[in-house]
Each structure stands twice: as structure tokens, then as C-alpha cells.
Amino acid sequence: MADKSVIKNIGLHVQQLIDDHRRLSKLCVELDRQCNELKIEKRKMQEQIKQLNDEVARLQLSEGLSGESQNRDKARMRVNRLMREVDKCIALLGKLDDENQLTNKNNQIHTA
């Protein structure tokens, strides 16, 4: 009789483990869903922060350029930085154009 009691007790424990596993599996699925939703929300918030920071920078620049603000020096520095970036882009485009012309000349020489 003691054997039957032990087997019954083991059976109850196994059933409890199965039930716990099912419950935890459902919980895991729910937590994964919540995690994905939070990741999406985080991306949206980060994008919103970026947009707001860009807007603040534009407002500061326009305010500084109007000459009525203490931000005039910051605005000038930003404009100068933007101009340097534009100059670098123009230089890179010029370099790319020169390389393309050289490649075209080399191709013409080899095909002739």
C-alpha cells in the first residue's frame, strides 16, 4: 500500500509540474508580447525625442540668427559647422567625379 501512495504522490507532483509549465509558458508568451510592445514604444519615443531635439536646434538657430538672442554665437558656430560639412561633401563629390573621369579614360584606353 505504501508503494501506491508513493506512486500517487509522484503522479500529483508530475501533474503539478505540468500545470506549472503550462502556466509559465503562457506567462512567457505574454511577457514576450509586452516586451515587443515596449520595444516599439521605445523606438517611437526615441524618434520623437530626436524630432524634438532637431526642432529645438532649428529654433535656437533661427533665434540666434535673428540677432535678438544670446544664442547668436552658438548659431554662428552651428552655421559654420554646417558650412564645413557642406564643403566636405562638395570635396568628396569632386573627388568622386575625378575618379569616375579617370576610370572612364582608362576604359576608353583599354577598349581602343
Tab-separated table of N, CA and C in Angstrom:
chain	number	residue	atom	x	y	z
A	1	MET	N	0.795	-1.186	0.000
A	1	MET	CA	0.000	0.000	0.000
A	1	MET	C	0.843	1.257	0.000
A	2	ALA	N	1.961	1.190	0.650
A	2	ALA	CA	2.834	2.356	0.701
A	2	ALA	C	3.337	2.692	-0.684
A	3	ASP	N	3.540	1.669	-1.505
A	3	ASP	CA	4.007	1.889	-2.875
A	3	ASP	C	2.977	2.667	-3.675
A	4	LYS	N	1.713	2.322	-3.505
A	4	LYS	CA	0.656	3.025	-4.219
A	4	LYS	C	0.602	4.486	-3.794
A	5	SER	N	0.828	4.724	-2.533
A	5	SER	CA	0.808	6.086	-2.006
A	5	SER	C	1.962	6.902	-2.588
A	6	VAL	N	3.129	6.291	-2.693
A	6	VAL	CA	4.294	6.976	-3.262
A	6	VAL	C	4.048	7.280	-4.741
A	7	ILE	N	3.507	6.292	-5.448
A	7	ILE	CA	3.239	6.482	-6.884
A	7	ILE	C	2.190	7.571	-7.073
A	8	LYS	N	1.148	7.546	-6.257
A	8	LYS	CA	0.110	8.567	-6.345
A	8	LYS	C	0.702	9.938	-6.046
A	9	ASN	N	1.565	10.019	-5.047
A	9	ASN	CA	2.208	11.273	-4.674
A	9	ASN	C	3.096	11.784	-5.824
A	10	ILE	N	3.861	10.903	-6.446
A	10	ILE	CA	4.698	11.276	-7.594
A	10	ILE	C	3.816	11.754	-8.739
A	11	GLY	N	2.710	11.064	-8.979
A	11	GLY	CA	1.766	11.463	-10.027
A	11	GLY	C	1.220	12.862	-9.801
A	12	LEU	N	0.894	13.167	-8.544
A	12	LEU	CA	0.400	14.502	-8.211
A	12	LEU	C	1.474	15.564	-8.456
A	13	HIS	N	2.700	15.226	-8.096
A	13	HIS	CA	3.802	16.163	-8.322
A	13	HIS	C	4.043	16.387	-9.820
A	14	VAL	N	3.974	15.307	-10.587
A	14	VAL	CA	4.143	15.426	-12.041
A	14	VAL	C	3.032	16.301	-12.623
A	15	GLN	N	1.812	16.077	-12.193
A	15	GLN	CA	0.684	16.878	-12.684
A	15	GLN	C	0.872	18.346	-12.302
A	16	GLN	N	1.346	18.587	-11.090
A	16	GLN	CA	1.608	19.957	-10.648
A	16	GLN	C	2.695	20.596	-11.510
A	17	LEU	N	3.725	19.837	-11.827
A	17	LEU	CA	4.794	20.356	-12.693
A	17	LEU	C	4.269	20.673	-14.096
A	18	ILE	N	3.421	19.816	-14.616
A	18	ILE	CA	2.821	20.051	-15.936
A	18	ILE	C	1.974	21.316	-15.908
A	19	ASP	N	1.168	21.453	-14.876
A	19	ASP	CA	0.328	22.653	-14.743
A	19	ASP	C	1.186	23.912	-14.616
A	20	ASP	N	2.238	23.823	-13.802
A	20	ASP	CA	3.142	24.967	-13.660
A	20	ASP	C	3.801	25.318	-14.995
A	21	HIS	N	4.198	24.293	-15.727
A	21	HIS	CA	4.834	24.516	-17.028
A	21	HIS	C	3.882	25.221	-17.990
A	22	ARG	N	2.651	24.773	-18.048
A	22	ARG	CA	1.652	25.412	-18.916
A	22	ARG	C	1.433	26.878	-18.515
A	23	ARG	N	1.279	27.094	-17.207
A	23	ARG	CA	1.052	28.447	-16.706
A	23	ARG	C	2.244	29.345	-17.019
A	24	LEU	N	3.440	28.839	-16.794
A	24	LEU	CA	4.642	29.638	-17.056
A	24	LEU	C	4.863	29.864	-18.560
A	25	SER	N	4.493	28.889	-19.370
A	25	SER	CA	4.605	29.070	-20.820
A	25	SER	C	3.688	30.188	-21.294
A	26	LYS	N	2.456	30.204	-20.784
A	26	LYS	CA	1.523	31.279	-21.140
A	26	LYS	C	2.051	32.626	-20.661
A	27	LEU	N	2.583	32.640	-19.454
A	27	LEU	CA	3.144	33.874	-18.909
A	27	LEU	C	4.322	34.354	-19.756
A	28	CYS	N	5.148	33.423	-20.190
A	28	CYS	CA	6.303	33.760	-21.034
A	28	CYS	C	5.843	34.383	-22.352
A	29	VAL	N	4.826	33.811	-22.962
A	29	VAL	CA	4.287	34.365	-24.212
A	29	VAL	C	3.759	35.774	-23.977
A	30	GLU	N	3.057	35.975	-22.904
A	30	GLU	CA	2.510	37.305	-22.578
A	30	GLU	C	3.633	38.303	-22.325
A	31	LEU	N	4.653	37.889	-21.613
A	31	LEU	CA	5.783	38.785	-21.333
A	31	LEU	C	6.552	39.124	-22.621
A	32	ASP	N	6.689	38.159	-23.517
A	32	ASP	CA	7.322	38.429	-24.816
A	32	ASP	C	6.516	39.463	-25.598
A	33	ARG	N	5.191	39.328	-25.577
A	33	ARG	CA	4.332	40.278	-26.271
A	33	ARG	C	4.491	41.676	-25.676
A	34	GLN	N	4.483	41.748	-24.355
A	34	GLN	CA	4.654	43.036	-23.686
A	34	GLN	C	6.025	43.639	-23.988
A	35	CYS	N	7.030	42.790	-24.010
A	35	CYS	CA	8.385	43.251	-24.313
A	35	CYS	C	8.443	43.841	-25.718
A	36	ASN	N	7.847	43.174	-26.681
A	36	ASN	CA	7.832	43.673	-28.060
A	36	ASN	C	7.076	44.997	-28.156
A	37	GLU	N	5.964	45.092	-27.455
A	37	GLU	CA	5.207	46.351	-27.449
A	37	GLU	C	6.040	47.483	-26.855
A	38	LEU	N	6.760	47.182	-25.781
A	38	LEU	CA	7.593	48.202	-25.151
A	38	LEU	C	8.765	48.607	-26.042
A	39	LYS	N	9.310	47.659	-26.783
A	39	LYS	CA	10.389	47.993	-27.723
A	39	LYS	C	9.884	48.933	-28.812
A	40	ILE	N	8.680	48.653	-29.314
A	40	ILE	CA	8.084	49.522	-30.328
A	40	ILE	C	7.839	50.904	-29.763
A	41	GLU	N	7.294	50.948	-28.548
A	41	GLU	CA	7.034	52.235	-27.897
A	41	GLU	C	8.342	52.996	-27.665
A	42	LYS	N	9.375	52.281	-27.275
A	42	LYS	CA	10.684	52.910	-27.045
A	42	LYS	C	11.210	53.529	-28.338
A	43	ARG	N	11.105	52.779	-29.453
A	43	ARG	CA	11.560	53.318	-30.743
A	43	ARG	C	10.788	54.572	-31.116
A	44	LYS	N	9.478	54.552	-30.889
A	44	LYS	CA	8.661	55.729	-31.189
A	44	LYS	C	9.087	56.915	-30.335
A	45	MET	N	9.324	56.661	-29.061
A	45	MET	CA	9.736	57.731	-28.150
A	45	MET	C	11.103	58.283	-28.541
A	46	GLN	N	12.022	57.401	-28.921
A	46	GLN	CA	13.344	57.861	-29.337
A	46	GLN	C	13.238	58.727	-30.591
A	47	GLU	N	12.385	58.326	-31.518
A	47	GLU	CA	12.187	59.115	-32.728
A	47	GLU	C	11.572	60.469	-32.387
A	48	GLN	N	10.625	60.472	-31.472
A	48	GLN	CA	10.005	61.723	-31.055
A	48	GLN	C	11.033	62.632	-30.377
A	49	ILE	N	11.880	62.053	-29.542
A	49	ILE	CA	12.930	62.846	-28.891
A	49	ILE	C	13.859	63.437	-29.937
A	50	LYS	N	14.231	62.640	-30.923
A	50	LYS	CA	15.108	63.134	-31.991
A	50	LYS	C	14.441	64.290	-32.736
A	51	GLN	N	13.176	64.132	-33.068
A	51	GLN	CA	12.462	65.194	-33.771
A	51	GLN	C	12.387	66.464	-32.924
A	52	LEU	N	12.118	66.299	-31.646
A	52	LEU	CA	12.036	67.466	-30.757
A	52	LEU	C	13.398	68.141	-30.597
A	53	ASN	N	14.452	67.344	-30.497
A	53	ASN	CA	15.789	67.920	-30.407
A	53	ASN	C	16.147	68.684	-31.682
A	54	ASP	N	15.766	68.122	-32.830
A	54	ASP	CA	16.000	68.812	-34.106
A	54	ASP	C	15.231	70.130	-34.145
A	55	GLU	N	13.997	70.084	-33.661
A	55	GLU	CA	13.177	71.298	-33.647
A	55	GLU	C	13.779	72.356	-32.721
A	56	VAL	N	14.255	71.936	-31.559
A	56	VAL	CA	14.900	72.872	-30.625
A	56	VAL	C	16.135	73.487	-31.286
A	57	ALA	N	16.924	72.657	-31.966
A	57	ALA	CA	18.120	73.174	-32.629
A	57	ALA	C	17.748	74.182	-33.712
A	58	ARG	N	16.703	73.898	-34.472
A	58	ARG	CA	16.260	74.838	-35.514
A	58	ARG	C	15.778	76.149	-34.896
A	59	LEU	N	15.019	76.034	-33.807
A	59	LEU	CA	14.526	77.244	-33.140
A	59	LEU	C	15.673	78.068	-32.564
A	60	GLN	N	16.641	77.384	-31.974
A	60	GLN	CA	17.791	78.103	-31.429
A	60	GLN	C	18.574	78.785	-32.543
A	61	LEU	N	18.719	78.097	-33.665
A	61	LEU	CA	19.438	78.677	-34.792
A	61	LEU	C	18.707	79.896	-35.324
A	62	SER	N	17.402	79.771	-35.511
A	62	SER	CA	16.651	80.903	-36.047
A	62	SER	C	16.631	82.062	-35.060
A	63	GLU	N	16.541	81.747	-33.783
A	63	GLU	CA	16.558	82.788	-32.760
A	63	GLU	C	17.920	83.479	-32.725
A	64	GLY	N	18.967	82.673	-32.840
A	64	GLY	CA	20.311	83.234	-32.824
A	64	GLY	C	20.598	84.077	-34.046
A	65	LEU	N	20.070	83.668	-35.191
A	65	LEU	CA	20.311	84.418	-36.420
A	65	LEU	C	19.504	85.708	-36.468
A	66	SER	N	18.438	85.771	-35.695
A	66	SER	CA	17.622	86.986	-35.703
A	66	SER	C	18.340	88.139	-35.010
A	67	GLY	N	19.377	87.823	-34.250
A	67	GLY	CA	20.170	88.864	-33.621
A	67	GLY	C	19.590	89.373	-32.322
A	68	GLU	N	18.524	88.792	-31.870
A	68	GLU	CA	17.873	89.273	-30.653
A	68	GLU	C	18.145	88.354	-29.464
A	69	SER	N	19.114	87.494	-29.591
A	69	SER	CA	19.292	86.479	-28.567
A	69	SER	C	20.748	86.372	-28.147
A	70	GLN	N	20.935	85.729	-27.017
A	70	GLN	CA	22.288	85.428	-26.552
A	70	GLN	C	22.851	84.224	-27.302
A	71	ASN	N	22.026	83.577	-28.081
A	71	ASN	CA	22.445	82.384	-28.814
A	71	ASN	C	23.115	82.721	-30.142
A	72	ARG	N	23.397	83.988	-30.384
A	72	ARG	CA	23.958	84.396	-31.667
A	72	ARG	C	25.276	83.679	-31.949
A	73	ASP	N	26.155	83.598	-30.949
A	73	ASP	CA	27.445	82.925	-31.148
A	73	ASP	C	27.255	81.440	-31.429
A	74	LYS	N	26.336	80.812	-30.699
A	74	LYS	CA	26.053	79.389	-30.944
A	74	LYS	C	25.517	79.192	-32.357
A	75	ALA	N	24.653	80.090	-32.783
A	75	ALA	CA	24.075	79.989	-34.122
A	75	ALA	C	25.163	80.136	-35.179
A	76	ARG	N	26.047	81.091	-34.984
A	76	ARG	CA	27.142	81.280	-35.943
A	76	ARG	C	28.034	80.042	-35.985
A	77	MET	N	28.321	79.485	-34.812
A	77	MET	CA	29.150	78.272	-34.770
A	77	MET	C	28.472	77.121	-35.501
A	78	ARG	N	27.173	77.016	-35.311
A	78	ARG	CA	26.446	75.927	-35.980
A	78	ARG	C	26.432	76.134	-37.488
A	79	VAL	N	26.200	77.361	-37.926
A	79	VAL	CA	26.209	77.645	-39.353
A	79	VAL	C	27.590	77.348	-39.922
A	80	ASN	N	28.638	77.735	-39.208
A	80	ASN	CA	29.999	77.457	-39.669
A	80	ASN	C	30.255	75.949	-39.760
A	81	ARG	N	29.777	75.210	-38.763
A	81	ARG	CA	29.938	73.755	-38.789
A	81	ARG	C	29.183	73.150	-39.977
A	82	LEU	N	27.980	73.625	-40.206
A	82	LEU	CA	27.202	73.126	-41.347
A	82	LEU	C	27.886	73.462	-42.663
A	83	MET	N	28.478	74.661	-42.744
A	83	MET	CA	29.181	75.053	-43.973
A	83	MET	C	30.406	74.163	-44.199
A	84	ARG	N	31.119	73.826	-43.131
A	84	ARG	CA	32.264	72.919	-43.272
A	84	ARG	C	31.804	71.550	-43.761
A	85	GLU	N	30.678	71.070	-43.229
A	85	GLU	CA	30.144	69.783	-43.681
A	85	GLU	C	29.777	69.841	-45.158
A	86	VAL	N	29.167	70.942	-45.587
A	86	VAL	CA	28.806	71.097	-46.994
A	86	VAL	C	30.069	71.126	-47.850
A	87	ASP	N	31.091	71.850	-47.390
A	87	ASP	CA	32.355	71.903	-48.133
A	87	ASP	C	32.983	70.519	-48.253
A	88	LYS	N	32.934	69.729	-47.180
A	88	LYS	CA	33.470	68.371	-47.242
A	88	LYS	C	32.701	67.527	-48.253
A	89	CYS	N	31.385	67.671	-48.260
A	89	CYS	CA	30.558	66.915	-49.209
A	89	CYS	C	30.895	67.304	-50.644
A	90	ILE	N	31.059	68.587	-50.877
A	90	ILE	CA	31.406	69.057	-52.218
A	90	ILE	C	32.767	68.503	-52.624
A	91	ALA	N	33.717	68.514	-51.685
A	91	ALA	CA	35.046	67.979	-51.980
A	91	ALA	C	34.973	66.491	-52.301
A	92	LEU	N	34.177	65.742	-51.541
A	92	LEU	CA	34.025	64.306	-51.809
A	92	LEU	C	33.377	64.064	-53.162
A	93	LEU	N	32.387	64.877	-53.497
A	93	LEU	CA	31.737	64.731	-54.797
A	93	LEU	C	32.721	65.044	-55.920
A	94	GLY	N	33.542	66.073	-55.717
A	94	GLY	CA	34.559	66.402	-56.710
A	94	GLY	C	35.547	65.274	-56.880
A	95	LYS	N	35.965	64.671	-55.767
A	95	LYS	CA	36.889	63.541	-55.800
A	95	LYS	C	36.264	62.362	-56.541
A	96	LEU	N	34.998	62.105	-56.257
A	96	LEU	CA	34.284	61.009	-56.905
A	96	LEU	C	34.175	61.264	-58.400
A	97	ASP	N	33.896	62.508	-58.766
A	97	ASP	CA	33.800	62.875	-60.182
A	97	ASP	C	35.140	62.679	-60.869
A	98	ASP	N	36.240	63.094	-60.214
A	98	ASP	CA	37.578	62.911	-60.779
A	98	ASP	C	37.889	61.432	-60.974
A	99	GLU	N	37.536	60.600	-59.977
A	99	GLU	CA	37.774	59.160	-60.078
A	99	GLU	C	36.962	58.554	-61.209
A	100	ASN	N	35.726	58.994	-61.381
A	100	ASN	CA	34.886	58.482	-62.468
A	100	ASN	C	35.464	58.864	-63.822
A	101	GLN	N	35.961	60.092	-63.941
A	101	GLN	CA	36.551	60.525	-65.203
A	101	GLN	C	37.798	59.712	-65.505
A	102	LEU	N	38.630	59.450	-64.476
A	102	LEU	CA	39.830	58.653	-64.657
A	102	LEU	C	39.468	57.228	-65.064
A	103	THR	N	38.450	56.657	-64.445
A	103	THR	CA	38.002	55.312	-64.788
A	103	THR	C	37.499	55.269	-66.232
A	104	ASN	N	36.741	56.283	-66.621
A	104	ASN	CA	36.241	56.328	-67.998
A	104	ASN	C	37.387	56.425	-68.989
A	105	LYS	N	38.405	57.230	-68.680
A	105	LYS	CA	39.567	57.346	-69.581
A	105	LYS	C	40.294	56.019	-69.683
A	106	ASN	N	40.467	55.358	-68.541
A	106	ASN	CA	41.149	54.039	-68.542
A	106	ASN	C	40.351	53.037	-69.350
A	107	ASN	N	39.047	53.057	-69.228
A	107	ASN	CA	38.205	52.140	-70.000
A	107	ASN	C	38.301	52.416	-71.479
A	108	GLN	N	38.379	53.685	-71.852
A	108	GLN	CA	38.494	54.058	-73.255
A	108	GLN	C	39.827	53.605	-73.812
A	109	ILE	N	40.886	53.717	-73.024
A	109	ILE	CA	42.218	53.310	-73.487
A	109	ILE	C	42.247	51.798	-73.695
A	110	HIS	N	41.643	51.064	-72.759
A	110	HIS	CA	41.673	49.599	-72.846
A	110	HIS	C	40.771	49.075	-73.959
A	111	THR	N	39.710	49.781	-74.287
A	111	THR	CA	38.819	49.310	-75.342
A	111	THR	C	39.299	49.728	-76.719
A	112	ALA	N	40.208	50.676	-76.778
A	112	ALA	CA	40.694	51.146	-78.084
A	112	ALA	C	41.732	50.245	-78.664
